[in-house]
XYZ file of C-alpha atoms in Angstrom:
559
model
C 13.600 -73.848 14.360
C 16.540 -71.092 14.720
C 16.436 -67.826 15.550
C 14.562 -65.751 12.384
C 16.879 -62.977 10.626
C 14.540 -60.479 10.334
C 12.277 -60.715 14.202
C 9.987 -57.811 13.197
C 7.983 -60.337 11.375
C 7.138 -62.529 14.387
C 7.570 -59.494 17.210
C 6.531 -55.886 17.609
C 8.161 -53.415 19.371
C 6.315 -52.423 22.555
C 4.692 -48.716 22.372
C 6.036 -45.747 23.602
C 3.690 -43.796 25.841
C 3.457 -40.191 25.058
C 4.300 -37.836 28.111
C 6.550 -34.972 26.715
C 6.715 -33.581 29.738
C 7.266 -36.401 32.278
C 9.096 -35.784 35.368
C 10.475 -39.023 36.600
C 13.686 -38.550 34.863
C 15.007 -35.654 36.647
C 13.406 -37.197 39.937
C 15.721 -38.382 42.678
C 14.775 -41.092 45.301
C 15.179 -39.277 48.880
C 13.273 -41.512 51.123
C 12.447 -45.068 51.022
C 8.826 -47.054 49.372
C 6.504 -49.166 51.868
C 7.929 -52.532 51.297
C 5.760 -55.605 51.051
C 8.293 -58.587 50.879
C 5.974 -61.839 48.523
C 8.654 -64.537 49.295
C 5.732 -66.461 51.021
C 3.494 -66.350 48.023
C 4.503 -65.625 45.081
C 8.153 -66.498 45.719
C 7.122 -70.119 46.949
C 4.664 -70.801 44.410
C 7.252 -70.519 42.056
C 9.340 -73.220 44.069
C 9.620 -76.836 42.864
C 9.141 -78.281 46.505
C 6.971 -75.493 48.058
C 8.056 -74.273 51.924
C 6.671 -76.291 54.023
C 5.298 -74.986 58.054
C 8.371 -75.368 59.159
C 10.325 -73.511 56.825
C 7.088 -70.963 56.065
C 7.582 -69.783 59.908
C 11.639 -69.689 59.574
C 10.918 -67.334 56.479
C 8.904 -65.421 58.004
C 10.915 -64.709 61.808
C 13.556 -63.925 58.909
C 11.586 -61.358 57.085
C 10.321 -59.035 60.323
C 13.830 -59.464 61.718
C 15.028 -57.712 58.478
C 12.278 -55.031 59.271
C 9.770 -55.878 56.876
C 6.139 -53.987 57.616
C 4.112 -55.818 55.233
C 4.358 -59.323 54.677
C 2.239 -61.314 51.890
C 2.064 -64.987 53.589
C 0.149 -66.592 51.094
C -2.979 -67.344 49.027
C -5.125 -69.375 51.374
C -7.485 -70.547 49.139
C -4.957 -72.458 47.049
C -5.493 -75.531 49.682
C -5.817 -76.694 53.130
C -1.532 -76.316 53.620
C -1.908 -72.652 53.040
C -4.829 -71.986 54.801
C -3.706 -73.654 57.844
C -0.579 -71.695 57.677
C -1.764 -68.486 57.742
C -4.647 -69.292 60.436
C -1.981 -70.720 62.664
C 0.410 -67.403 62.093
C -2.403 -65.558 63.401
C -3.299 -67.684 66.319
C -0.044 -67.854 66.857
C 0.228 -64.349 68.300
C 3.997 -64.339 66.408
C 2.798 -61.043 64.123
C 3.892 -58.212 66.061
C 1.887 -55.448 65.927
C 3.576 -53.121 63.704
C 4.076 -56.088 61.027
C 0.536 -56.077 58.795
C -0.248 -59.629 56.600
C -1.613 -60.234 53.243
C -3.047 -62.576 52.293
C -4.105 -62.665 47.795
C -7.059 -64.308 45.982
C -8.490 -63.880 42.689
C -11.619 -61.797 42.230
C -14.051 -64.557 42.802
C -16.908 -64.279 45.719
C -15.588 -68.511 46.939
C -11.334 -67.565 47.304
C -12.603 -64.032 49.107
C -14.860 -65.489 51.767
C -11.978 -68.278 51.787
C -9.379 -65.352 52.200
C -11.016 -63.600 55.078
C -11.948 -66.861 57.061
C -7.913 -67.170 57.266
C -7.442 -64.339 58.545
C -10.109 -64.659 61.407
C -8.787 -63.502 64.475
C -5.588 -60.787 62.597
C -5.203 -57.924 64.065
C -4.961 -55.601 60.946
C -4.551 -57.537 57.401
C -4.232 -56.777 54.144
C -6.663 -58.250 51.487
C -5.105 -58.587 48.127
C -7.888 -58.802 45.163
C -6.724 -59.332 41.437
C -8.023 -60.159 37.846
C -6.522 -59.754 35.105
C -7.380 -56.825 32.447
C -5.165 -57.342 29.131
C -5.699 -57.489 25.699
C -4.348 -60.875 25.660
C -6.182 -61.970 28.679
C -9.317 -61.078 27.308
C -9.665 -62.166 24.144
C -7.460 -65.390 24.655
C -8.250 -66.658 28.123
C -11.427 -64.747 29.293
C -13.170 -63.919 25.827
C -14.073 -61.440 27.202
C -15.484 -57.603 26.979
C -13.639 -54.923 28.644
C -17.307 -54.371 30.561
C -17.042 -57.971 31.530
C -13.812 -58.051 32.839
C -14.362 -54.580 34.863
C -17.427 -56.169 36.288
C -14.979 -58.983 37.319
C -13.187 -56.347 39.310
C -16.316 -54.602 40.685
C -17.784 -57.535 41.751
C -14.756 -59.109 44.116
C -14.577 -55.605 45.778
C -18.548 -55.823 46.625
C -17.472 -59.097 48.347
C -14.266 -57.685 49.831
C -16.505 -54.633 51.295
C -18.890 -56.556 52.526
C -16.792 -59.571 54.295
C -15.071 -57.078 56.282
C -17.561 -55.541 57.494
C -18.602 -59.369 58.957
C -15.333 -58.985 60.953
C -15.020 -56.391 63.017
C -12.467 -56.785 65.108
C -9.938 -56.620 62.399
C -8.286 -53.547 60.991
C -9.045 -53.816 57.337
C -6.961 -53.067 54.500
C -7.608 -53.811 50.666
C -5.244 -54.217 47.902
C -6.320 -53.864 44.228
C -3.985 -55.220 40.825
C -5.192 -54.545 37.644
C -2.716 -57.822 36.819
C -1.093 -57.962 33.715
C -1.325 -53.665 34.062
C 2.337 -53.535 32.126
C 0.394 -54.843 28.898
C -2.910 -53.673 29.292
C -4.309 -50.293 27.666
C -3.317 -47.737 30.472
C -6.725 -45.828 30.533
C -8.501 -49.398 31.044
C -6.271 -49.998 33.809
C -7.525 -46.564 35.641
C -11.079 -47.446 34.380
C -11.137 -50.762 36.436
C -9.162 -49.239 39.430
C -11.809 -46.197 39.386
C -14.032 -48.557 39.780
C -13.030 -50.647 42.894
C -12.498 -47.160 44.538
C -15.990 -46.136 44.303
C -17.014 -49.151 45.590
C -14.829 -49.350 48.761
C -14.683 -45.591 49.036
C -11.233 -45.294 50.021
C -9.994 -41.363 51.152
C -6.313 -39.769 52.001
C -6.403 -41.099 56.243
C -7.460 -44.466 54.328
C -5.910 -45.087 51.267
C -6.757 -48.209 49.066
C -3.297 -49.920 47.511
C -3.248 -50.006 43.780
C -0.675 -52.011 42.711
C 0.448 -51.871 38.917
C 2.522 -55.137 38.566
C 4.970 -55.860 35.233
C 2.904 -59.676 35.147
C 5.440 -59.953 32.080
C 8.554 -57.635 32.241
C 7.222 -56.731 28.291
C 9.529 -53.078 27.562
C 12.440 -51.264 29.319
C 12.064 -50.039 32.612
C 11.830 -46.501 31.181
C 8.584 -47.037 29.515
C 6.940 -48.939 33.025
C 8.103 -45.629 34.531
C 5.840 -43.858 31.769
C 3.059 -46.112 32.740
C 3.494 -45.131 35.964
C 4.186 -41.435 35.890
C 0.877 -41.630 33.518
C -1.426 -43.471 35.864
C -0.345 -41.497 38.707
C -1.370 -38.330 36.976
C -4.557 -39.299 35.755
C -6.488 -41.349 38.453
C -8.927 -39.846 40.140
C -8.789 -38.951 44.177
C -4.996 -39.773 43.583
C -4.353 -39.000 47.061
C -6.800 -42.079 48.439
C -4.654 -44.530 47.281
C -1.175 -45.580 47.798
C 0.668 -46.703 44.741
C 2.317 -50.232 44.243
C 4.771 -52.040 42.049
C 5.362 -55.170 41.858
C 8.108 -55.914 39.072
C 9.445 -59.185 36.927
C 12.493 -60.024 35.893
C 11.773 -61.643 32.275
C 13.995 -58.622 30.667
C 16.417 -58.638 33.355
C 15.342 -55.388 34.341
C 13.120 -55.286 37.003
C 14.929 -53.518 40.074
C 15.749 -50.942 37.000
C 11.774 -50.985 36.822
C 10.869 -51.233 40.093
C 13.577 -47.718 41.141
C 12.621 -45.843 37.974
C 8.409 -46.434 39.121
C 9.665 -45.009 42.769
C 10.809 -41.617 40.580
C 7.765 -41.659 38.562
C 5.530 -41.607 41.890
C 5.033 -44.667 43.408
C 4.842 -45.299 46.831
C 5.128 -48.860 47.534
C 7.353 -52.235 46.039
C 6.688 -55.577 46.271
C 9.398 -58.297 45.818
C 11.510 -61.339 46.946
C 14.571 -61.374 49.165
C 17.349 -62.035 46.461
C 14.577 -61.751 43.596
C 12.711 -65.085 43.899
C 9.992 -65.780 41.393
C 8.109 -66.975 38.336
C 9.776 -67.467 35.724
C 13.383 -65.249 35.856
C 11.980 -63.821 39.268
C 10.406 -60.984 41.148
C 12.111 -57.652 41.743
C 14.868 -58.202 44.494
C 14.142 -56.122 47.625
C 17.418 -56.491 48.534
C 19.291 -55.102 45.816
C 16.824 -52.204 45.753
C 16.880 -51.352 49.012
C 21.004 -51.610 48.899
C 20.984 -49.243 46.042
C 19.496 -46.387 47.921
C 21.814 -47.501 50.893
C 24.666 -46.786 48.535
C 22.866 -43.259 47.830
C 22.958 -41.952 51.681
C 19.137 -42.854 51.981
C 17.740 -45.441 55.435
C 15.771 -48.403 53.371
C 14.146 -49.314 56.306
C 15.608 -52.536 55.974
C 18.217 -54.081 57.656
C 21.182 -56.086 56.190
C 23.954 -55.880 58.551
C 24.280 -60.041 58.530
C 23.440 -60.550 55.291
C 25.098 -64.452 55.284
C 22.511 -65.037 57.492
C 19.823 -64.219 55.482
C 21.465 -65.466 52.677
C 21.461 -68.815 54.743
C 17.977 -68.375 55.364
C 16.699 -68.166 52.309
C 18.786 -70.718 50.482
C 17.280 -73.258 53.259
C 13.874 -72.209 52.979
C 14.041 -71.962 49.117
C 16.472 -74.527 48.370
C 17.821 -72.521 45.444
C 21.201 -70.806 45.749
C 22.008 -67.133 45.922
C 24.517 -66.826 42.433
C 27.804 -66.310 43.304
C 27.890 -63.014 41.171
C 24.329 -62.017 42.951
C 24.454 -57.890 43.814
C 25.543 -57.569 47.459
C 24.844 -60.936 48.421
C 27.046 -62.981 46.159
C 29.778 -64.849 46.942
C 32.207 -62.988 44.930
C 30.622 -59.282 44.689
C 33.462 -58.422 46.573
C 35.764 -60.074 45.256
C 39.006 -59.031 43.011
C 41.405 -61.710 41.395
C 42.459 -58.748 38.380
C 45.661 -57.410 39.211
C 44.639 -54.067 38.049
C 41.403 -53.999 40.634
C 43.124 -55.597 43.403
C 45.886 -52.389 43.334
C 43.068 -49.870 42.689
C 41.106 -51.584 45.907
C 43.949 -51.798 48.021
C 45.315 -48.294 47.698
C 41.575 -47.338 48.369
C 41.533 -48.856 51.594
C 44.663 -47.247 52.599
C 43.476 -44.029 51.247
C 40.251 -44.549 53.387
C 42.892 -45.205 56.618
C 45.136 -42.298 56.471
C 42.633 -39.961 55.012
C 39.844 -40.173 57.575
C 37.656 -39.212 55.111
C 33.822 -39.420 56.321
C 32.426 -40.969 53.076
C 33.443 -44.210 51.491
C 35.607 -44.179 48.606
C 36.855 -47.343 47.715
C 37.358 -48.392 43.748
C 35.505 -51.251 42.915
C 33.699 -51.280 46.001
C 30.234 -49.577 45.614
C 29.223 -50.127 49.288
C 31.508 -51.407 52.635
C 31.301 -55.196 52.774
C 31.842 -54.384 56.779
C 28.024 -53.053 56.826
C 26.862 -55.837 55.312
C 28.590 -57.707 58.210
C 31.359 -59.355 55.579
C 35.402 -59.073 56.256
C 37.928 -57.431 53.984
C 40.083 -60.449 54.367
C 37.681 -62.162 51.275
C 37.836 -58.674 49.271
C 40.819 -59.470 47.451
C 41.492 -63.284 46.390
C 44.444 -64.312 43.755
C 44.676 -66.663 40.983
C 46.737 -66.375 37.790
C 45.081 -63.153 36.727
C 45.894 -61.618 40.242
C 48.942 -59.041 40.456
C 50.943 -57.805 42.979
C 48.619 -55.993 44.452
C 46.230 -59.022 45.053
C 48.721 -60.995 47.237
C 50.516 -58.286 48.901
C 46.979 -57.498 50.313
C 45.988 -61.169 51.218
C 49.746 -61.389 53.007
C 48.825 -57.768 55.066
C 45.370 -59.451 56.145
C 46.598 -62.465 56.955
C 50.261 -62.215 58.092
C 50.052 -57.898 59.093
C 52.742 -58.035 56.045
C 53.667 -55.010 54.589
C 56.287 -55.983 51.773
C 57.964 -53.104 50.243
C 56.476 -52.047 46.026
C 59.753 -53.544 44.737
C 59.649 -56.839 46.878
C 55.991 -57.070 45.787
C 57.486 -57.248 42.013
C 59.812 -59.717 42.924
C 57.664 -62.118 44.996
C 54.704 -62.051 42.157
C 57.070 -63.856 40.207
C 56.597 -66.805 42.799
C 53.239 -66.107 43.369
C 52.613 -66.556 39.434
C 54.344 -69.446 38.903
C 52.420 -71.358 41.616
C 49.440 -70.152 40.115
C 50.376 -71.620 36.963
C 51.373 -74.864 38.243
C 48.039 -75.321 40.055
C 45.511 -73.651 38.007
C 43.445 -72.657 40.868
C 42.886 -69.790 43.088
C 45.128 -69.958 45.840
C 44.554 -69.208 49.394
C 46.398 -67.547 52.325
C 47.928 -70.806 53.368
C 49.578 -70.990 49.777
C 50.780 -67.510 49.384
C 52.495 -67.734 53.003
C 53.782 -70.792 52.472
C 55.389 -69.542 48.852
C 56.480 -66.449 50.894
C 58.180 -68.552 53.419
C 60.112 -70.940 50.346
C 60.938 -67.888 48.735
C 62.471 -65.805 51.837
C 64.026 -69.088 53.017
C 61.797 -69.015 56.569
C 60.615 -72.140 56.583
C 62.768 -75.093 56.696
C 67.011 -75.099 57.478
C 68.979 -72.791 55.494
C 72.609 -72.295 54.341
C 72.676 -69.707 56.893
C 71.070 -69.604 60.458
C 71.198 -67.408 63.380
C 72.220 -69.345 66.421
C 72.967 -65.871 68.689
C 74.797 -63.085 68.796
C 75.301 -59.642 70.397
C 75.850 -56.281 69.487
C 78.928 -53.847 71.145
C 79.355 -50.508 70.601
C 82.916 -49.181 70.541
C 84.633 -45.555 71.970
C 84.401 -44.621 68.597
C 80.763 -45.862 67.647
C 81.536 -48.474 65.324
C 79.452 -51.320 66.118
C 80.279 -55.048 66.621
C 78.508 -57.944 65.672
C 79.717 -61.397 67.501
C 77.614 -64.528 66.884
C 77.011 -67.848 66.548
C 75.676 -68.482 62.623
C 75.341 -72.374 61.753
C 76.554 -72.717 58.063
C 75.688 -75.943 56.125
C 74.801 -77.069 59.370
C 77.799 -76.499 61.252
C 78.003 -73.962 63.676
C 80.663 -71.131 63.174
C 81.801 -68.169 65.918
C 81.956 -64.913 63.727
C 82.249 -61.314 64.306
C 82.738 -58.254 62.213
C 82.902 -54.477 62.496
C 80.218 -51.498 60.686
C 78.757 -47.926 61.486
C 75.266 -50.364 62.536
C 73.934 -53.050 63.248
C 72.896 -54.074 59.810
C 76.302 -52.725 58.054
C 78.645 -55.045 60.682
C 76.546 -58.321 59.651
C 77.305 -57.805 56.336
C 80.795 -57.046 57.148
C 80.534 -60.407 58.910
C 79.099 -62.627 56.049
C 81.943 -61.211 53.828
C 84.792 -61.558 55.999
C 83.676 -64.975 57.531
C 81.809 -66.555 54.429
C 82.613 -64.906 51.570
C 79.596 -63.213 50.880
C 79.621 -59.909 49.463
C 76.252 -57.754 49.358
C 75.511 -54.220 49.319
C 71.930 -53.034 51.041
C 70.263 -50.673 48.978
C 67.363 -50.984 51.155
C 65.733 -51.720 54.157
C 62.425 -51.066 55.763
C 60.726 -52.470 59.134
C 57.059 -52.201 60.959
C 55.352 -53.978 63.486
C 53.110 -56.745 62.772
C 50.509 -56.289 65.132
C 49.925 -53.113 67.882
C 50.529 -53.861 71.696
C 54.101 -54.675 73.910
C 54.243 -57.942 72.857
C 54.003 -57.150 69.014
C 56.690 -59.206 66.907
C 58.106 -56.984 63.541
C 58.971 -57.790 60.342
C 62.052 -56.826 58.448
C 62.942 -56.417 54.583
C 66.066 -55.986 53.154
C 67.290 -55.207 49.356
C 70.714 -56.159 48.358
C 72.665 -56.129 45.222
C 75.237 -59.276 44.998
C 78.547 -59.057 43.972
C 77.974 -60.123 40.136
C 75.098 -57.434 40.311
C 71.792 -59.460 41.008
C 69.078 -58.408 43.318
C 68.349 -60.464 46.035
C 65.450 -60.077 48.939
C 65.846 -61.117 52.775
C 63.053 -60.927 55.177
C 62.921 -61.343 58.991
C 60.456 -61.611 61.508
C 61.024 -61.366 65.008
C 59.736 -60.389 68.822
C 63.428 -57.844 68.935
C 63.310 -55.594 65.511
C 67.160 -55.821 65.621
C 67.314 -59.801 65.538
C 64.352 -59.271 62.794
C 67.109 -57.330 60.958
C 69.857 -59.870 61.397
C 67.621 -62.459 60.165
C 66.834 -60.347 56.927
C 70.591 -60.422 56.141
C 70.543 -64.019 56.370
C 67.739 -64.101 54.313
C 69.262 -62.510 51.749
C 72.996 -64.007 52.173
C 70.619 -67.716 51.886
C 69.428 -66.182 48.307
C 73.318 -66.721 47.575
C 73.905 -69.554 49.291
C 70.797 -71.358 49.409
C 70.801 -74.536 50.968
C 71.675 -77.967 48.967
């Protein structure tokens, strides 16, 4: 069996719904839903070793330290692990009072009574009541009538209605899906929820929660947004019920869904942490509510340490968060192209010297530092990086600022380490190829033993020092208009070594009295080649005489 060459013959395309004047695209998301996080339920049934207590009660500390309001903790009638669970939660006395539970059951008079006896004790709960109401559905798995499968709906919110009112003490909220609503006839959908509402009689102070879940993500996002905008507009006593979405993934689209239902009127989403789910997964609350982060709007949520959730939900889940992942990855903020690295880097010094109230860094939709990650990991380098990829890891890591022209010529190094490797190379390599290349880390040709400086009556200044040559110490001196110019006087009179500077620069590595700086020095040999010296030092003038070394060492280097 291969893929066919003509697919229309095997698959239809899904039907447009016909609003020509829909409002949802012109719509703008200003504040955020009512979240209602299903990692406990529908994001562990789709686990191959469900959560167990422990990790069930680590999950959930997790989700109302985020700031999640509404929590689904499972379907208690599934078995005695669930059930257990949830009646412990609430005996517990761990639910704090502005956090509300759910618990969900299929619309059947046993699971409902099951549901509720769970939840004995709660101090305000959600009860979650489904069936499902599609074509499909009904004439494959129910074979059933569209009065039939209504009456399915009507008759678990007669039960819902009246097992409440057996417990009092409990603030009482119900929750409605039409399931399988993104392939169901949309005026069937409002028939059934119609239904439930004038059973349980819901009004504005308290609503009843419709939720309109993609079961199978079946068309793109715009036409779920349709569906939306549609049932919105045309269910009666609109204003007695709060609108839900919960979302899929199977067309990779369902935060796309789950944002473009939010414009078309909804008022709630449901999801996983990271998108967790049947199948390709729920809608990722995390992703979601980072997108309206990244649009000046408060989600409610919080995700300043998001490795820690990260860490919490990889334990509890044992499934990893992809490396590519929005916001959470490993590598979302990451740059090994030579061509984003620059762009990133001249952003963040933009961002510096600027002052500038809103973020504007290329590449970077949101700052990693809100998310609680460092800049150091922003910019990594491998054989695609250039310049501007280790010139940045060097300023993180060593307060390096090379010059643009010494970045060209170390890359050269840089590259051909990555070559040799074939791997991604760290800060330890690219410091310990800077130290090779600027002849800083092992005995030279040329060393700095001491010296002083002496200013003549008629300014010229004197270097006298000690500089070991091949090993062997040697008492020079020599005469310039500086500091810099009478070393190089010095190596030419007393070695042989002719350079001209055609540049120098110098900064301090780190701020405070005890701050060591950095030197850099371009020279052009005698036979014309460039050569690069660097010094580092606690004195900026010794960090200067050691960049002259440097360079002479490019020369000279040692045998």
């Amino acid at each position: 069996m291969t893929m066919l060459q003509d697919p229309q013959v095997k698959y239809r395309p899904f039907p447009t719904i016909d609003i020509p004047d829909r409002t949802w695209p012109n719509a703008t998301i200003t504040k955020p839903p009512r979240w209602l996080s299903t990692d406990m339920r529908d994001g562990n049934q789709s686990l191959i070793d469900p959560m167990d207590s422990v990790k069930k009660n680590r999950f959930f500390d997790l989700l109302v330290k985020v700031g999640l309001k509404e929590i689904e903790v499972g379907f208690p009638a599934a078995g005695a692990t669930e059930f257990d669970f949830i009646q412990n939660l609430v005996r517990s006395g761990r639910i704090p009072d502005d956090v509300i539970v759910q618990v969900l059951t299929q619309s059947r008079e046993d699971l409902i009574k099951r549901s509720f006896e769970s939840l004995q004790g709660a101090k305000q709960a959600i009860v979650h009541v489904y069936n499902a109401v599609s074509p499909a559905w009904r004439d494959i798995v129910f074979k059933m009538s569209k009065d039939e499968v209504r009456g399915i709906a009507e008759a678990g919110a007669k039960v819902i209605r009246d097992e409440a009112a057996k417990y009092p003490d409990t603030d009482w909220h119900f929750e409605y899906s039409p399931e399988t609503f993104s392939t169901a006839e949309l005026d069937f959908s409002i028939e059934c929820c119609e239904a439930v509402m004038q059973i349980l009689q819901p009004t504005p102070e308290r609503p009843i929660i419709l939720n309109l879940p993609a079961t199978v993500e079946c068309a793109t996002p715009n036409v779920y947004a349709d569906q939306i905008e549609y049932f919105c507009r045309n269910l009666p006593n609109r204003d007695s019920a709060v609108i839900s979405l919960h979302t899929h993934n199977d067309r990779g689209t369902g935060v796309a869904a789950a944002e473009l239902g939010v414009m078309a009127g909804a008022d709630r989403v449901e999801g996983c942490l990271f998108g967790n789910g049947e199948r390709t997964g729920n809608c990722c609350l995390v992703t979601v509510a980072l997108n309206m982060y990244t649009q000046g709007v408060d989600p409610g949520l919080d995700f300043s340490n998001i490795d820690e959730v990260i860490e919490t939900v990889e334990y509890c889940n044992q499934i990893p968060v992809h490396q590519r992942h929005p916001y959470g990855g490993e590598l979302v903020f990451t740059a090994f192209s030579g061509s984003h690295q620059d762009a990133i880097k001249k952003g963040f010094e933009a961002n510096e010297q600027q002052n500038d109230q809103y973020w504007r860094v290329p590449y970077l939709p949101i700052d990693p530092a809100d998310l609680g990650r460092n800049y150091e990991a922003v910019i990594r380098v491998n054989s695609q990086s250039g310049k501007g990829g280790f010139a940045w890891v060097l300023e993180q890591d060593r307060g390096l600022k090379l010059p643009k022209r010494m970045q060209a010529h170390f890359s050269k190094a840089v590259q051909r380490m990555a070559d040799e490797t074939g791997r991604e190379l760290n800060a330890a390599d690219i410091w310990d190829a800077f130290q090779h290349e600027y002849h800083l880390s092992r005995p030279q040709h040329f060393q700095l033993v001491d010296y002083e400086e002496q200013r003549t009556k008629d300014g010229t200044r004197v270097f006298t020092g000690t500089v070991s040559e091949g090993g062997k110490e040697r008492t020079v001196s020599g005469r310039g208009n500086g500091l810099i110019s009478s070393v190089i006087a010095t190596l030419s009179e007393a070695f042989g070594v002719t350079m001209e500077v055609l540049d120098y620069t110098e900064h301090a590595l780190s701020k405070g009295s005890d701050a060591k700086a950095a030197a850099y020095v371009e020279c052009m040999t005698a036979s014309g080649d460039i050569v690069w010296g660097v010094g580092i030092s606690a004195d900026v003038a010794t960090a200067s005489v050691r960049a002259i070394l440097s360079a002479a060492n490019a020369v000279h280097p040692a045998s």
